[in-house]
Amino acid sequence: MPTATRPDQRQNQILAGLSLAEESRLHDDLEPVSLEAGSVLQNAGEPLSEVYFPTSCVISLIATTRDGAATELAMVGNDGLAGISAVLGDELSGHKLVVQAGGDAYRLKAETLRWELAAGGRLQQMALRYAQALMVQTAQALLCARHHSVEQQLGRWLLLCLDRRPDNRIAMTQERIASLLGLRREAITDAAGKLQAAGLIRYARGQIDVLDRPALEARGCECHGVVHLEFERFFRSTVAADLPSRLRPNPLTLRHRAEARWRELPESAPEDPSEAAYLRHELEIRKIELEIDNEALHEANDQADALSERYADIYDFAPIGYFTLDAQGNILDLNLAGAILLGLKRSQKSRHRFINYLAAECQAAFTQFVDKVLAEKKSGFCEITLTASAQRPASTLRVEAVPDEHGTECRMVLMDMTEQHSALRALKHSEIRYRQFIDDLPVGQDAAAKPGNDH
């Protein structure tokens, strides 16, 4: 894959939206490349090692069957990035990536992208919003294939290509278009002939010129308009300029960044031999000092890891349930005792709301309790009743809750009070029976039965 001269990063819409700090950090990691039409950048199911930010090329996301049949799900131009699986947390490619139209792009290692996304800056926001726009494009393509004519599908596809190309010319054979749309070549030939007869396109020798785009849009279905509006909304959306930084420099690119900074340093005049010997001595001493500091840092990290593991064990194996809820009552985290109490797999915690496990009569009161704890940023306690399940009967729990420092998470300790309540009920029942026994004694004997009457 040839290396391209470095185009302006802002030719790609996502790279154009980066903050100055993000742009500076990624400058040396973004590698300009020239991509040839038909090149396979990634096969589905393979480890995703690189992502691409097109500036002038177009990349197709292809779904394939075992027997080799293929259909284009979406196309990526200078509006986004190819390799969206890395943004969504997957290490494998979800689609086959094929260059539909040759041109330039920026290539970035997927590991570097994941590290930068973890910083929570503009790149993360724009990449996630682009994933949403890409899902709309994919869904609309499937809808169009199911409900609209071949001519309408071809018109939609041509318009999407034009949105991502600098001119009205598309270099593509009818056979290739048919393959991308999952249709017969004869059907595409017939549809292209109708569009050409209407004066909307001109087709010759593997290239299509769109002569009247407004008429093509008017003749087609609404699918292109839906996708176009979604991408316009994506580009119009503003990104917060000042976001809380959680950046940690990527150690894998430290050498690369250091060399890039060294190349920017001005050249110095050669030193005399005595000065060079002194500098070598000082560098050796400094090197040893850094090694000693590094050893101390590793030791401190090992101690921190040991303390973290110890805390995790205490948290996980505590005999009482620990829970963390968000403001909507969704379970963010819980320990082993909490998972057993609810009969819930910890891997499924994010799919459940805590109040769904409560008796109906206490759900509203518990919701108000959580709202109060978060709003007032004060600790509190209450009692709730868990509904019965196949593993346990209904139980009464005491909840002690505190908010986090931002007032967005409610952290709770749950203690089972079922036995204590049962004991209290038994004690009250015994007291009632004792009083009834006293009341039923014959007159004159009840006084003798009362404590303190010794004769």
PDB file of N, CA and C in Angstrom, residues 237-314:
ATOM      1  N   SER A 237     -24.212  19.032  14.759  1.00  0.00           N
ATOM      2  CA  SER A 237     -24.153  18.899  16.211  1.00  0.00           C
ATOM      3  C   SER A 237     -22.841  19.463  16.724  1.00  0.00           C
ATOM      4  N   THR A 238     -22.931  20.226  17.779  1.00  0.00           N
ATOM      5  CA  THR A 238     -21.727  20.798  18.369  1.00  0.00           C
ATOM      6  C   THR A 238     -21.152  19.851  19.396  1.00  0.00           C
ATOM      7  N   VAL A 239     -19.860  19.953  19.587  1.00  0.00           N
ATOM      8  CA  VAL A 239     -19.164  19.140  20.581  1.00  0.00           C
ATOM      9  C   VAL A 239     -18.677  20.061  21.680  1.00  0.00           C
ATOM     10  N   ALA A 240     -18.824  19.614  22.919  1.00  0.00           N
ATOM     11  CA  ALA A 240     -18.363  20.443  24.045  1.00  0.00           C
ATOM     12  C   ALA A 240     -16.889  20.758  23.878  1.00  0.00           C
ATOM     13  N   ALA A 241     -16.547  22.044  24.028  1.00  0.00           N
ATOM     14  CA  ALA A 241     -15.161  22.464  23.797  1.00  0.00           C
ATOM     15  C   ALA A 241     -14.259  22.067  24.947  1.00  0.00           C
ATOM     16  N   ASP A 242     -14.774  22.154  26.152  1.00  0.00           N
ATOM     17  CA  ASP A 242     -13.950  21.875  27.316  1.00  0.00           C
ATOM     18  C   ASP A 242     -14.499  20.655  28.032  1.00  0.00           C
ATOM     19  N   LEU A 243     -13.839  19.534  27.853  1.00  0.00           N
ATOM     20  CA  LEU A 243     -14.271  18.286  28.455  1.00  0.00           C
ATOM     21  C   LEU A 243     -13.277  17.882  29.532  1.00  0.00           C
ATOM     22  N   PRO A 244     -13.739  17.218  30.590  1.00  0.00           N
ATOM     23  CA  PRO A 244     -12.796  16.769  31.612  1.00  0.00           C
ATOM     24  C   PRO A 244     -11.786  15.797  31.014  1.00  0.00           C
ATOM     25  N   SER A 245     -10.522  16.090  31.217  1.00  0.00           N
ATOM     26  CA  SER A 245      -9.468  15.282  30.605  1.00  0.00           C
ATOM     27  C   SER A 245      -9.131  14.082  31.482  1.00  0.00           C
ATOM     28  N   ARG A 246      -9.153  12.912  30.835  1.00  0.00           N
ATOM     29  CA  ARG A 246      -8.715  11.696  31.531  1.00  0.00           C
ATOM     30  C   ARG A 246      -7.549  11.070  30.766  1.00  0.00           C
ATOM     31  N   LEU A 247      -6.789  11.944  30.077  1.00  0.00           N
ATOM     32  CA  LEU A 247      -5.749  11.448  29.192  1.00  0.00           C
ATOM     33  C   LEU A 247      -4.589  10.860  29.968  1.00  0.00           C
ATOM     34  N   ARG A 248      -4.170   9.675  29.548  1.00  0.00           N
ATOM     35  CA  ARG A 248      -2.927   9.078  30.007  1.00  0.00           C
ATOM     36  C   ARG A 248      -2.076   8.839  28.768  1.00  0.00           C
ATOM     37  N   PRO A 249      -0.849   9.385  28.685  1.00  0.00           N
ATOM     38  CA  PRO A 249      -0.023   9.188  27.491  1.00  0.00           C
ATOM     39  C   PRO A 249       0.155   7.704  27.191  1.00  0.00           C
ATOM     40  N   ASN A 250       0.032   7.363  25.932  1.00  0.00           N
ATOM     41  CA  ASN A 250       0.134   5.968  25.510  1.00  0.00           C
ATOM     42  C   ASN A 250       1.600   5.525  25.569  1.00  0.00           C
ATOM     43  N   PRO A 251       1.965   4.584  26.435  1.00  0.00           N
ATOM     44  CA  PRO A 251       3.370   4.171  26.530  1.00  0.00           C
ATOM     45  C   PRO A 251       3.874   3.490  25.262  1.00  0.00           C
ATOM     46  N   LEU A 252       2.955   2.916  24.467  1.00  0.00           N
ATOM     47  CA  LEU A 252       3.383   2.229  23.258  1.00  0.00           C
ATOM     48  C   LEU A 252       3.914   3.193  22.209  1.00  0.00           C
ATOM     49  N   THR A 253       3.512   4.462  22.290  1.00  0.00           N
ATOM     50  CA  THR A 253       3.973   5.445  21.302  1.00  0.00           C
ATOM     51  C   THR A 253       4.985   6.429  21.886  1.00  0.00           C
ATOM     52  N   LEU A 254       5.497   6.152  23.088  1.00  0.00           N
ATOM     53  CA  LEU A 254       6.424   7.077  23.738  1.00  0.00           C
ATOM     54  C   LEU A 254       7.670   7.314  22.900  1.00  0.00           C
ATOM     55  N   ARG A 255       8.288   6.234  22.422  1.00  0.00           N
ATOM     56  CA  ARG A 255       9.511   6.366  21.616  1.00  0.00           C
ATOM     57  C   ARG A 255       9.231   7.179  20.351  1.00  0.00           C
ATOM     58  N   HIS A 256       8.113   6.869  19.702  1.00  0.00           N
ATOM     59  CA  HIS A 256       7.762   7.566  18.461  1.00  0.00           C
ATOM     60  C   HIS A 256       7.575   9.057  18.714  1.00  0.00           C
ATOM     61  N   ARG A 257       6.881   9.403  19.814  1.00  0.00           N
ATOM     62  CA  ARG A 257       6.648  10.811  20.127  1.00  0.00           C
ATOM     63  C   ARG A 257       7.934  11.518  20.525  1.00  0.00           C
ATOM     64  N   ALA A 258       8.801  10.806  21.249  1.00  0.00           N
ATOM     65  CA  ALA A 258      10.076  11.402  21.658  1.00  0.00           C
ATOM     66  C   ALA A 258      10.958  11.697  20.440  1.00  0.00           C
ATOM     67  N   GLU A 259      11.007  10.752  19.477  1.00  0.00           N
ATOM     68  CA  GLU A 259      11.820  10.972  18.277  1.00  0.00           C
ATOM     69  C   GLU A 259      11.273  12.131  17.449  1.00  0.00           C
ATOM     70  N   ALA A 260       9.907  12.220  17.390  1.00  0.00           N
ATOM     71  CA  ALA A 260       9.310  13.325  16.634  1.00  0.00           C
ATOM     72  C   ALA A 260       9.666  14.668  17.267  1.00  0.00           C
ATOM     73  N   ARG A 261       9.664  14.723  18.600  1.00  0.00           N
ATOM     74  CA  ARG A 261      10.032  15.975  19.271  1.00  0.00           C
ATOM     75  C   ARG A 261      11.517  16.271  19.095  1.00  0.00           C
ATOM     76  N   TRP A 262      12.357  15.222  19.096  1.00  0.00           N
ATOM     77  CA  TRP A 262      13.807  15.412  18.915  1.00  0.00           C
ATOM     78  C   TRP A 262      14.113  16.001  17.542  1.00  0.00           C
ATOM     79  N   ARG A 263      13.356  15.542  16.518  1.00  0.00           N
ATOM     80  CA  ARG A 263      13.583  16.060  15.164  1.00  0.00           C
ATOM     81  C   ARG A 263      13.248  17.542  15.054  1.00  0.00           C
ATOM     82  N   GLU A 264      12.396  18.027  15.946  1.00  0.00           N
ATOM     83  CA  GLU A 264      12.016  19.442  15.913  1.00  0.00           C
ATOM     84  C   GLU A 264      13.024  20.341  16.625  1.00  0.00           C
ATOM     85  N   LEU A 265      13.957  19.741  17.368  1.00  0.00           N
ATOM     86  CA  LEU A 265      14.938  20.550  18.098  1.00  0.00           C
ATOM     87  C   LEU A 265      15.929  21.188  17.118  1.00  0.00           C
ATOM     88  N   PRO A 266      16.373  22.407  17.397  1.00  0.00           N
ATOM     89  CA  PRO A 266      17.377  23.036  16.517  1.00  0.00           C
ATOM     90  C   PRO A 266      18.726  22.327  16.631  1.00  0.00           C
ATOM     91  N   GLU A 267      19.446  22.316  15.531  1.00  0.00           N
ATOM     92  CA  GLU A 267      20.760  21.671  15.538  1.00  0.00           C
ATOM     93  C   GLU A 267      21.721  22.496  16.394  1.00  0.00           C
ATOM     94  N   SER A 268      22.525  21.797  17.188  1.00  0.00           N
ATOM     95  CA  SER A 268      23.492  22.480  18.060  1.00  0.00           C
ATOM     96  C   SER A 268      24.902  22.361  17.469  1.00  0.00           C
ATOM     97  N   ALA A 269      25.726  23.318  17.818  1.00  0.00           N
ATOM     98  CA  ALA A 269      27.115  23.295  17.343  1.00  0.00           C
ATOM     99  C   ALA A 269      27.883  22.159  18.017  1.00  0.00           C
ATOM    100  N   PRO A 270      28.813  21.536  17.314  1.00  0.00           N
ATOM    101  CA  PRO A 270      29.575  20.433  17.920  1.00  0.00           C
ATOM    102  C   PRO A 270      30.379  20.897  19.135  1.00  0.00           C
ATOM    103  N   GLU A 271      30.413  20.052  20.168  1.00  0.00           N
ATOM    104  CA  GLU A 271      31.153  20.404  21.383  1.00  0.00           C
ATOM    105  C   GLU A 271      32.613  19.947  21.269  1.00  0.00           C
ATOM    106  N   ASP A 272      33.454  20.545  22.131  1.00  0.00           N
ATOM    107  CA  ASP A 272      34.839  20.086  22.170  1.00  0.00           C
ATOM    108  C   ASP A 272      34.892  18.772  22.937  1.00  0.00           C
ATOM    109  N   PRO A 273      35.988  17.985  22.774  1.00  0.00           N
ATOM    110  CA  PRO A 273      36.068  16.649  23.385  1.00  0.00           C
ATOM    111  C   PRO A 273      35.873  16.647  24.891  1.00  0.00           C
ATOM    112  N   SER A 274      36.424  17.625  25.586  1.00  0.00           N
ATOM    113  CA  SER A 274      36.302  17.629  27.044  1.00  0.00           C
ATOM    114  C   SER A 274      34.852  17.838  27.463  1.00  0.00           C
ATOM    115  N   GLU A 275      34.142  18.720  26.736  1.00  0.00           N
ATOM    116  CA  GLU A 275      32.734  18.964  27.060  1.00  0.00           C
ATOM    117  C   GLU A 275      31.905  17.727  26.737  1.00  0.00           C
ATOM    118  N   ALA A 276      32.229  17.044  25.630  1.00  0.00           N
ATOM    119  CA  ALA A 276      31.503  15.833  25.255  1.00  0.00           C
ATOM    120  C   ALA A 276      31.698  14.744  26.309  1.00  0.00           C
ATOM    121  N   ALA A 277      32.929  14.611  26.838  1.00  0.00           N
ATOM    122  CA  ALA A 277      33.168  13.605  27.878  1.00  0.00           C
ATOM    123  C   ALA A 277      32.377  13.920  29.137  1.00  0.00           C
ATOM    124  N   TYR A 278      32.332  15.199  29.490  1.00  0.00           N
ATOM    125  CA  TYR A 278      31.556  15.607  30.671  1.00  0.00           C
ATOM    126  C   TYR A 278      30.067  15.298  30.481  1.00  0.00           C
ATOM    127  N   LEU A 279      29.546  15.589  29.277  1.00  0.00           N
ATOM    128  CA  LEU A 279      28.132  15.323  29.009  1.00  0.00           C
ATOM    129  C   LEU A 279      27.831  13.830  29.059  1.00  0.00           C
ATOM    130  N   ARG A 280      28.750  12.998  28.511  1.00  0.00           N
ATOM    131  CA  ARG A 280      28.554  11.550  28.565  1.00  0.00           C
ATOM    132  C   ARG A 280      28.491  11.067  30.011  1.00  0.00           C
ATOM    133  N   HIS A 281      29.391  11.612  30.839  1.00  0.00           N
ATOM    134  CA  HIS A 281      29.407  11.246  32.256  1.00  0.00           C
ATOM    135  C   HIS A 281      28.083  11.612  32.916  1.00  0.00           C
ATOM    136  N   GLU A 282      27.618  12.852  32.658  1.00  0.00           N
ATOM    137  CA  GLU A 282      26.366  13.305  33.265  1.00  0.00           C
ATOM    138  C   GLU A 282      25.181  12.467  32.781  1.00  0.00           C
ATOM    139  N   LEU A 283      25.204  12.096  31.500  1.00  0.00           N
ATOM    140  CA  LEU A 283      24.118  11.271  30.961  1.00  0.00           C
ATOM    141  C   LEU A 283      24.104   9.884  31.589  1.00  0.00           C
ATOM    142  N   GLU A 284      25.281   9.310  31.808  1.00  0.00           N
ATOM    143  CA  GLU A 284      25.358   7.992  32.432  1.00  0.00           C
ATOM    144  C   GLU A 284      24.799   8.054  33.864  1.00  0.00           C
ATOM    145  N   ILE A 285      25.206   9.116  34.601  1.00  0.00           N
ATOM    146  CA  ILE A 285      24.699   9.273  35.964  1.00  0.00           C
ATOM    147  C   ILE A 285      23.178   9.455  35.949  1.00  0.00           C
ATOM    148  N   ARG A 286      22.708  10.282  35.010  1.00  0.00           N
ATOM    149  CA  ARG A 286      21.267  10.517  34.927  1.00  0.00           C
ATOM    150  C   ARG A 286      20.520   9.243  34.545  1.00  0.00           C
ATOM    151  N   LYS A 287      21.136   8.443  33.696  1.00  0.00           N
ATOM    152  CA  LYS A 287      20.536   7.182  33.304  1.00  0.00           C
ATOM    153  C   LYS A 287      20.361   6.261  34.507  1.00  0.00           C
ATOM    154  N   ILE A 288      21.420   6.198  35.345  1.00  0.00           N
ATOM    155  CA  ILE A 288      21.346   5.361  36.547  1.00  0.00           C
ATOM    156  C   ILE A 288      20.282   5.891  37.504  1.00  0.00           C
ATOM    157  N   GLU A 289      20.204   7.221  37.639  1.00  0.00           N
ATOM    158  CA  GLU A 289      19.170   7.808  38.499  1.00  0.00           C
ATOM    159  C   GLU A 289      17.773   7.439  38.010  1.00  0.00           C
ATOM    160  N   LEU A 290      17.585   7.487  36.688  1.00  0.00           N
ATOM    161  CA  LEU A 290      16.286   7.129  36.131  1.00  0.00           C
ATOM    162  C   LEU A 290      15.974   5.651  36.353  1.00  0.00           C
ATOM    163  N   GLU A 291      16.989   4.798  36.249  1.00  0.00           N
ATOM    164  CA  GLU A 291      16.775   3.379  36.504  1.00  0.00           C
ATOM    165  C   GLU A 291      16.344   3.144  37.952  1.00  0.00           C
ATOM    166  N   ILE A 292      16.993   3.873  38.884  1.00  0.00           N
ATOM    167  CA  ILE A 292      16.616   3.740  40.297  1.00  0.00           C
ATOM    168  C   ILE A 292      15.186   4.225  40.515  1.00  0.00           C
ATOM    169  N   ASP A 293      14.841   5.376  39.908  1.00  0.00           N
ATOM    170  CA  ASP A 293      13.477   5.894  40.015  1.00  0.00           C
ATOM    171  C   ASP A 293      12.479   4.919  39.416  1.00  0.00           C
ATOM    172  N   ASN A 294      12.878   4.307  38.308  1.00  0.00           N
ATOM    173  CA  ASN A 294      11.980   3.365  37.638  1.00  0.00           C
ATOM    174  C   ASN A 294      11.746   2.131  38.495  1.00  0.00           C
ATOM    175  N   GLU A 295      12.811   1.651  39.156  1.00  0.00           N
ATOM    176  CA  GLU A 295      12.650   0.501  40.051  1.00  0.00           C
ATOM    177  C   GLU A 295      11.707   0.831  41.202  1.00  0.00           C
ATOM    178  N   ALA A 296      11.862   2.046  41.766  1.00  0.00           N
ATOM    179  CA  ALA A 296      10.970   2.458  42.855  1.00  0.00           C
ATOM    180  C   ALA A 296       9.525   2.580  42.367  1.00  0.00           C
ATOM    181  N   LEU A 297       9.375   3.074  41.141  1.00  0.00           N
ATOM    182  CA  LEU A 297       8.024   3.223  40.578  1.00  0.00           C
ATOM    183  C   LEU A 297       7.376   1.863  40.366  1.00  0.00           C
ATOM    184  N   HIS A 298       8.140   0.902  39.844  1.00  0.00           N
ATOM    185  CA  HIS A 298       7.602  -0.450  39.655  1.00  0.00           C
ATOM    186  C   HIS A 298       7.198  -1.060  40.994  1.00  0.00           C
ATOM    187  N   GLU A 299       8.027  -0.850  42.020  1.00  0.00           N
ATOM    188  CA  GLU A 299       7.704  -1.382  43.346  1.00  0.00           C
ATOM    189  C   GLU A 299       6.419  -0.751  43.881  1.00  0.00           C
ATOM    190  N   ALA A 300       6.287   0.570  43.687  1.00  0.00           N
ATOM    191  CA  ALA A 300       5.071   1.254  44.136  1.00  0.00           C
ATOM    192  C   ALA A 300       3.851   0.760  43.372  1.00  0.00           C
ATOM    193  N   ASN A 301       4.016   0.522  42.069  1.00  0.00           N
ATOM    194  CA  ASN A 301       2.908   0.003  41.270  1.00  0.00           C
ATOM    195  C   ASN A 301       2.508  -1.387  41.741  1.00  0.00           C
ATOM    196  N   ASP A 302       3.498  -2.234  42.058  1.00  0.00           N
ATOM    197  CA  ASP A 302       3.193  -3.580  42.551  1.00  0.00           C
ATOM    198  C   ASP A 302       2.430  -3.518  43.873  1.00  0.00           C
ATOM    199  N   GLN A 303       2.843  -2.607  44.746  1.00  0.00           N
ATOM    200  CA  GLN A 303       2.141  -2.453  46.022  1.00  0.00           C
ATOM    201  C   GLN A 303       0.711  -1.962  45.801  1.00  0.00           C
ATOM    202  N   ALA A 304       0.567  -1.000  44.873  1.00  0.00           N
ATOM    203  CA  ALA A 304      -0.774  -0.485  44.575  1.00  0.00           C
ATOM    204  C   ALA A 304      -1.653  -1.580  43.992  1.00  0.00           C
ATOM    205  N   ASP A 305      -1.076  -2.416  43.105  1.00  0.00           N
ATOM    206  CA  ASP A 305      -1.842  -3.526  42.536  1.00  0.00           C
ATOM    207  C   ASP A 305      -2.258  -4.513  43.611  1.00  0.00           C
ATOM    208  N   ALA A 306      -1.347  -4.792  44.546  1.00  0.00           N
ATOM    209  CA  ALA A 306      -1.669  -5.731  45.624  1.00  0.00           C
ATOM    210  C   ALA A 306      -2.797  -5.189  46.497  1.00  0.00           C
ATOM    211  N   LEU A 307      -2.724  -3.882  46.821  1.00  0.00           N
ATOM    212  CA  LEU A 307      -3.793  -3.271  47.622  1.00  0.00           C
ATOM    213  C   LEU A 307      -5.111  -3.271  46.864  1.00  0.00           C
ATOM    214  N   SER A 308      -5.038  -3.013  45.557  1.00  0.00           N
ATOM    215  CA  SER A 308      -6.252  -3.015  44.743  1.00  0.00           C
ATOM    216  C   SER A 308      -6.884  -4.395  44.714  1.00  0.00           C
ATOM    217  N   GLU A 309      -6.052  -5.441  44.551  1.00  0.00           N
ATOM    218  CA  GLU A 309      -6.577  -6.808  44.544  1.00  0.00           C
ATOM    219  C   GLU A 309      -7.168  -7.171  45.908  1.00  0.00           C
ATOM    220  N   ARG A 310      -6.509  -6.708  46.970  1.00  0.00           N
ATOM    221  CA  ARG A 310      -7.020  -6.987  48.305  1.00  0.00           C
ATOM    222  C   ARG A 310      -8.371  -6.315  48.527  1.00  0.00           C
ATOM    223  N   TYR A 311      -8.466  -5.051  48.094  1.00  0.00           N
ATOM    224  CA  TYR A 311      -9.742  -4.348  48.220  1.00  0.00           C
ATOM    225  C   TYR A 311     -10.822  -5.047  47.399  1.00  0.00           C
ATOM    226  N   ALA A 312     -10.467  -5.495  46.183  1.00  0.00           N
ATOM    227  CA  ALA A 312     -11.439  -6.176  45.329  1.00  0.00           C
ATOM    228  C   ALA A 312     -11.944  -7.450  45.996  1.00  0.00           C
ATOM    229  N   ASP A 313     -11.037  -8.190  46.652  1.00  0.00           N
ATOM    230  CA  ASP A 313     -11.455  -9.414  47.352  1.00  0.00           C
ATOM    231  C   ASP A 313     -12.387  -9.085  48.520  1.00  0.00           C
ATOM    232  N   ILE A 314     -12.032  -8.032  49.281  1.00  0.00           N
ATOM    233  CA  ILE A 314     -12.888  -7.641  50.410  1.00  0.00           C
ATOM    234  C   ILE A 314     -14.269  -7.249  49.907  1.00  0.00           C
TER     235      ILE A 314
END
